JSON list of C-alpha atoms in Angstrom, two decimals:
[
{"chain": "A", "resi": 1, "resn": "UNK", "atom": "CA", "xyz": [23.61, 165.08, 53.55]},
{"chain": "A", "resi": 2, "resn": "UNK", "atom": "CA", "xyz": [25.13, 163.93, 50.40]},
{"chain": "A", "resi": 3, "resn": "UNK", "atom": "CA", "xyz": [22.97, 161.83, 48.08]},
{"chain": "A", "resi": 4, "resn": "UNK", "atom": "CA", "xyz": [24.16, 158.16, 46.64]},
{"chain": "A", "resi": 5, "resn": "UNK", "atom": "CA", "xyz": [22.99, 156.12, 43.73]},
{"chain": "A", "resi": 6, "resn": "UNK", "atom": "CA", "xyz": [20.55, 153.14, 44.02]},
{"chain": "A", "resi": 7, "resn": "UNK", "atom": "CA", "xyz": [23.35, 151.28, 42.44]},
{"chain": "A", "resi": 8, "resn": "UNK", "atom": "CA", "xyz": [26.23, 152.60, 45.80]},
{"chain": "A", "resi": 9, "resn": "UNK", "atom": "CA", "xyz": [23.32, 151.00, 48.27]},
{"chain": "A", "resi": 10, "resn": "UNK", "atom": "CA", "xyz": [22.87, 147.62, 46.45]},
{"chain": "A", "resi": 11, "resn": "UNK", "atom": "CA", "xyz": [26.78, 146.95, 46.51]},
{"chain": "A", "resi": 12, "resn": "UNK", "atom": "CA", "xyz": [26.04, 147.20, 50.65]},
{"chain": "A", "resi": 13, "resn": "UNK", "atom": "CA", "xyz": [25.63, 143.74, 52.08]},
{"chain": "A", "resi": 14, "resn": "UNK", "atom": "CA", "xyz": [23.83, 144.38, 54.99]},
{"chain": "A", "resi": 15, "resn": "UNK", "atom": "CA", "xyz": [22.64, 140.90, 56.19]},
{"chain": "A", "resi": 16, "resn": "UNK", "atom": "CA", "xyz": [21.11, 139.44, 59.06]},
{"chain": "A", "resi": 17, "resn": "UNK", "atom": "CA", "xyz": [22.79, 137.63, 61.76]},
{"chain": "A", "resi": 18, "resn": "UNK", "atom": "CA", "xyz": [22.47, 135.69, 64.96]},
{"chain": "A", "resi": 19, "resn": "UNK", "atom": "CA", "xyz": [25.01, 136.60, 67.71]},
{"chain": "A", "resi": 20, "resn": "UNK", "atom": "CA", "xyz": [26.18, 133.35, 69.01]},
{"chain": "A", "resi": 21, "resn": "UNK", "atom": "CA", "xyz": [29.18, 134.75, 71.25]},
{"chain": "A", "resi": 22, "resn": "UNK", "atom": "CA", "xyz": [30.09, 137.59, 73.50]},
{"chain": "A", "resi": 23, "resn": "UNK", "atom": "CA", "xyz": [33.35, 138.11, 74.99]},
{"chain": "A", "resi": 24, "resn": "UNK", "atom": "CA", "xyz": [34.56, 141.23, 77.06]},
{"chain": "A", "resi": 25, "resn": "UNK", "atom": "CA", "xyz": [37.28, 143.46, 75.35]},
{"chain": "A", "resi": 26, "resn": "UNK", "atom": "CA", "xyz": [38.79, 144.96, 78.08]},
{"chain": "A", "resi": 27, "resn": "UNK", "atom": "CA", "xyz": [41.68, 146.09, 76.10]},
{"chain": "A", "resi": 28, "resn": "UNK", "atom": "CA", "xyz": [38.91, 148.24, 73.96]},
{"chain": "A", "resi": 29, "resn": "UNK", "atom": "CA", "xyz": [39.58, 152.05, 74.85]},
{"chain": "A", "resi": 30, "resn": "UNK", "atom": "CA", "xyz": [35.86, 152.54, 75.16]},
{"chain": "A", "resi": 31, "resn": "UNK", "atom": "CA", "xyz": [33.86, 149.62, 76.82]},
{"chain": "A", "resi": 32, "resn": "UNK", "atom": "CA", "xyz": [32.91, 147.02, 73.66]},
{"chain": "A", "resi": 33, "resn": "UNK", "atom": "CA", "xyz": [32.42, 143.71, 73.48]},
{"chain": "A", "resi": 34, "resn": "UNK", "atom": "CA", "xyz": [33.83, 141.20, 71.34]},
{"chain": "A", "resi": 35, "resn": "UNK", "atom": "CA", "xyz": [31.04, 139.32, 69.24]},
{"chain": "A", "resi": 36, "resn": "UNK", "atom": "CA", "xyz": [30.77, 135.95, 66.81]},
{"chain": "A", "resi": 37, "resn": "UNK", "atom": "CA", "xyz": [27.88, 136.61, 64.85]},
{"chain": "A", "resi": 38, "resn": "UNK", "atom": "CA", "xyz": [26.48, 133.63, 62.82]},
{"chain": "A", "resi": 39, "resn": "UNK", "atom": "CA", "xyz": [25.61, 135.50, 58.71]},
{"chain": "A", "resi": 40, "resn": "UNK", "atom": "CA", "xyz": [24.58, 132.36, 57.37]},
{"chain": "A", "resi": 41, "resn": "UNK", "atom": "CA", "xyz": [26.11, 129.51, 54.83]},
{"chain": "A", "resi": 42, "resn": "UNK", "atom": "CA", "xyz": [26.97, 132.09, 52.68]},
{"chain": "A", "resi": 43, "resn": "UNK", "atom": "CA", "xyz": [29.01, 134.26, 54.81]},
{"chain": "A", "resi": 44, "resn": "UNK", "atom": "CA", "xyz": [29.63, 132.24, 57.91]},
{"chain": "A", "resi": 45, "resn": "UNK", "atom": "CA", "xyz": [30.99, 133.46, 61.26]},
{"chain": "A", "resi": 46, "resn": "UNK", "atom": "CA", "xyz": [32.42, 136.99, 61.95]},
{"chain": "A", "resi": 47, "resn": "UNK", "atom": "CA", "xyz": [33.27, 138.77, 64.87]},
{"chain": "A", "resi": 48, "resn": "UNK", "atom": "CA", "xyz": [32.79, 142.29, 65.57]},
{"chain": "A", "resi": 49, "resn": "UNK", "atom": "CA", "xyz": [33.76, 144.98, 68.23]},
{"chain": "A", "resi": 50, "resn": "UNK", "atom": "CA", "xyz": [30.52, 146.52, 69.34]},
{"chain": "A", "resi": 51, "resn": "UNK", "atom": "CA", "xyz": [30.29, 149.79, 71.58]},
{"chain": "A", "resi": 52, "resn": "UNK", "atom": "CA", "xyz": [27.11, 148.80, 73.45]},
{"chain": "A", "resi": 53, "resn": "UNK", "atom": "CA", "xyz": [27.67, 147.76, 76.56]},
{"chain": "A", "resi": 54, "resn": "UNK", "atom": "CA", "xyz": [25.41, 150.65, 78.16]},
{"chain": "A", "resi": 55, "resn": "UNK", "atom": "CA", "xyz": [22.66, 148.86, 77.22]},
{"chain": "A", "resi": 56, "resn": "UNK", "atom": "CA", "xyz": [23.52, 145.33, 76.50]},
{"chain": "A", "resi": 57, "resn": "UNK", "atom": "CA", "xyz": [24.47, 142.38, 78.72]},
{"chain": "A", "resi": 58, "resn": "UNK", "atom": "CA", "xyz": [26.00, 139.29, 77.48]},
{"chain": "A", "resi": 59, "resn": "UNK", "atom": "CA", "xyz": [23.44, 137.66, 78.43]},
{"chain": "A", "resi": 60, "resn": "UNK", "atom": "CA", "xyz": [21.11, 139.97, 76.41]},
{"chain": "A", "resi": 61, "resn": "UNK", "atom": "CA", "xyz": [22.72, 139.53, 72.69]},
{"chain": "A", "resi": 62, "resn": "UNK", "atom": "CA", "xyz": [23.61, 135.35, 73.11]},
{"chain": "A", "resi": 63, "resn": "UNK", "atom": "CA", "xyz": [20.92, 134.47, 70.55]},
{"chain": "A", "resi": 64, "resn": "UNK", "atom": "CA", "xyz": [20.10, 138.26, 69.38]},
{"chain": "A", "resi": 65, "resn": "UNK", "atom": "CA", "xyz": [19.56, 138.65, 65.59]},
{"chain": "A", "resi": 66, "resn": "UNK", "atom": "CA", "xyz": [21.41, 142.20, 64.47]},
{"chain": "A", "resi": 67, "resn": "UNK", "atom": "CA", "xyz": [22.08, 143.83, 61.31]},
{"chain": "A", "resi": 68, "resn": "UNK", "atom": "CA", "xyz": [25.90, 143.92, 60.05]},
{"chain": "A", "resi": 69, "resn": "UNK", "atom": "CA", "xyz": [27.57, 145.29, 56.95]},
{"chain": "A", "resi": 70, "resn": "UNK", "atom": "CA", "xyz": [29.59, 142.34, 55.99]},
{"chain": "A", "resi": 71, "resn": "UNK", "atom": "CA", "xyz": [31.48, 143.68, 52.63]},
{"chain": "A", "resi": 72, "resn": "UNK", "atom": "CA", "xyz": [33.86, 146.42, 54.53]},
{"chain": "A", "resi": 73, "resn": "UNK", "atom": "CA", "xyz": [37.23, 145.38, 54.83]},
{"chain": "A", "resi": 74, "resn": "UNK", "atom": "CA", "xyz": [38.66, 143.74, 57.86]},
{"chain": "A", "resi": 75, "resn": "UNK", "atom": "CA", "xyz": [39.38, 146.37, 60.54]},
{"chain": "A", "resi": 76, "resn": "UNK", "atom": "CA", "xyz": [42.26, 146.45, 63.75]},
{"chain": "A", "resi": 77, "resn": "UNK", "atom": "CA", "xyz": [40.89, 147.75, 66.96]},
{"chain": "A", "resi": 78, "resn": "UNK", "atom": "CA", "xyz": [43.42, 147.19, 69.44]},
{"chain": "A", "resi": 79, "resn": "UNK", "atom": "CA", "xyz": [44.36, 143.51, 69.64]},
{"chain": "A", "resi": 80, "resn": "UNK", "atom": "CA", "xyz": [41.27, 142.52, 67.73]},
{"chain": "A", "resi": 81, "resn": "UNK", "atom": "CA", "xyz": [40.05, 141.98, 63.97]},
{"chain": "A", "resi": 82, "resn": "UNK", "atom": "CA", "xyz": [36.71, 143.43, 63.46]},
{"chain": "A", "resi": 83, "resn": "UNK", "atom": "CA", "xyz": [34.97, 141.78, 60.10]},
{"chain": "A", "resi": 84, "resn": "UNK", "atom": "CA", "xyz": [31.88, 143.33, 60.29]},
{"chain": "A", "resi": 85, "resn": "UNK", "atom": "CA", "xyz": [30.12, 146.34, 61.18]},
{"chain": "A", "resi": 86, "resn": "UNK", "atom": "CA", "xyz": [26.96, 145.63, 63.35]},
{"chain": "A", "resi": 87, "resn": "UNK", "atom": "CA", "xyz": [24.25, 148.93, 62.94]},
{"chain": "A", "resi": 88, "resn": "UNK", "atom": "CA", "xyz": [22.71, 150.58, 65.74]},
{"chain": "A", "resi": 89, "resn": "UNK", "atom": "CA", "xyz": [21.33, 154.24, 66.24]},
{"chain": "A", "resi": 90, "resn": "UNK", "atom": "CA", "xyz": [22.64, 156.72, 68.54]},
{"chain": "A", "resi": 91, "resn": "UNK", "atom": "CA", "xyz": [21.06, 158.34, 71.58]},
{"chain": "A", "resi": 92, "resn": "UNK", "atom": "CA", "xyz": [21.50, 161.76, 72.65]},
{"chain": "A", "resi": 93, "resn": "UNK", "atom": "CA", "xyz": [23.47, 159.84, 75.17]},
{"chain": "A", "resi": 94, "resn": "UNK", "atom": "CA", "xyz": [25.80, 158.24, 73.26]},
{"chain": "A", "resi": 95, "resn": "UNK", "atom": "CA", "xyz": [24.80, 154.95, 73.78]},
{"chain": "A", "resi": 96, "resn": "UNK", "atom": "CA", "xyz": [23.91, 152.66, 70.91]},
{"chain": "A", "resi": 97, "resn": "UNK", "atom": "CA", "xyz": [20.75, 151.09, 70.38]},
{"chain": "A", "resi": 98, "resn": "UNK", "atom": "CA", "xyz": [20.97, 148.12, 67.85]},
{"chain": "A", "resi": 99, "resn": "UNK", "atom": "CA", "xyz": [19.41, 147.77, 64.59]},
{"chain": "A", "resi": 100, "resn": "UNK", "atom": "CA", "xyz": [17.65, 144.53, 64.42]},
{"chain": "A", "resi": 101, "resn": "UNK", "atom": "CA", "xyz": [14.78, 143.05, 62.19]},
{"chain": "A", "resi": 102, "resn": "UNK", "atom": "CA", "xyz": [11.11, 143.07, 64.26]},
{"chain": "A", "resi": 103, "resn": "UNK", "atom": "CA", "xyz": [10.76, 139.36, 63.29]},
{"chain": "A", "resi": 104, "resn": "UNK", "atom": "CA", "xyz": [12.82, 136.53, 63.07]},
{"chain": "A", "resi": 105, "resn": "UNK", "atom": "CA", "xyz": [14.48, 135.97, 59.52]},
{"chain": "A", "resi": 106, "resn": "UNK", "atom": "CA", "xyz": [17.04, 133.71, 58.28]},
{"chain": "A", "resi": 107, "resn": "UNK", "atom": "CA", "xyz": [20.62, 134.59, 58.48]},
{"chain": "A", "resi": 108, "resn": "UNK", "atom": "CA", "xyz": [22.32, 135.91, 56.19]},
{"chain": "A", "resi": 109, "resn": "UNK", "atom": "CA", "xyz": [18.97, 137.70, 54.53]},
{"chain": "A", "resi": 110, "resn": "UNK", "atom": "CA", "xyz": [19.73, 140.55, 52.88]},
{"chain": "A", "resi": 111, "resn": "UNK", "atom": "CA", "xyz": [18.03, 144.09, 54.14]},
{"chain": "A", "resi": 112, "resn": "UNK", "atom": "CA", "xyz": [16.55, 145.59, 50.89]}
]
């Protein structure tokens, strides 16, 4: 593990946001889905590819707050321009378990 400054994590902006759309991706090589998630006034909307299907349904993550690194630069997948990275932790599995605050907080609040 390689150590960072306190200064590398504050230039992270690692917000919280409301998902407030989920599309299928079935062009994705590995089941994703497609994903508006709501940062705040500051930020606004970005979508995001999102591996985490195993244990997510749509229906599941409409209104879910999540975690997301907003300041990485855009990314192509496929077809599709991810803005944001949303966090989760891996199983031994593989699958992805999402990173989300225990309480609800505004979007667009910064983790710290």
């Amino acid at each position: 593990m390689h150590s960072i400054e306190w200064a590398d994590f504050e230039r992270i902006e690692l917000l919280a946001g409301t998902i407030i759309e989920v599309q299928e991706f079935p062009e994705a090589r590995r089941p994703a889905w497609k994903l508006k998630v709501d940062f705040g006034p500051d930020v606004g909307i970005r979508q995001s590819s999102a591996q985490i299907t195993a244990l997510y349904s749509k229906e599941q993550l409409l209104g879910k707050q999540v975690m997301g690194v907003v300041n990485f630069p855009v990314k192509q997948i496929g077809p599709f321009r991810s803005e944001c990275l949303i966090t989760g932790f891996y199983r031994d599995d593989g699958a992805v378990v999402l990173a989300v605050p225990d309480q609800s907080v505004p979007n667009g609040a910064k983790l710290g």
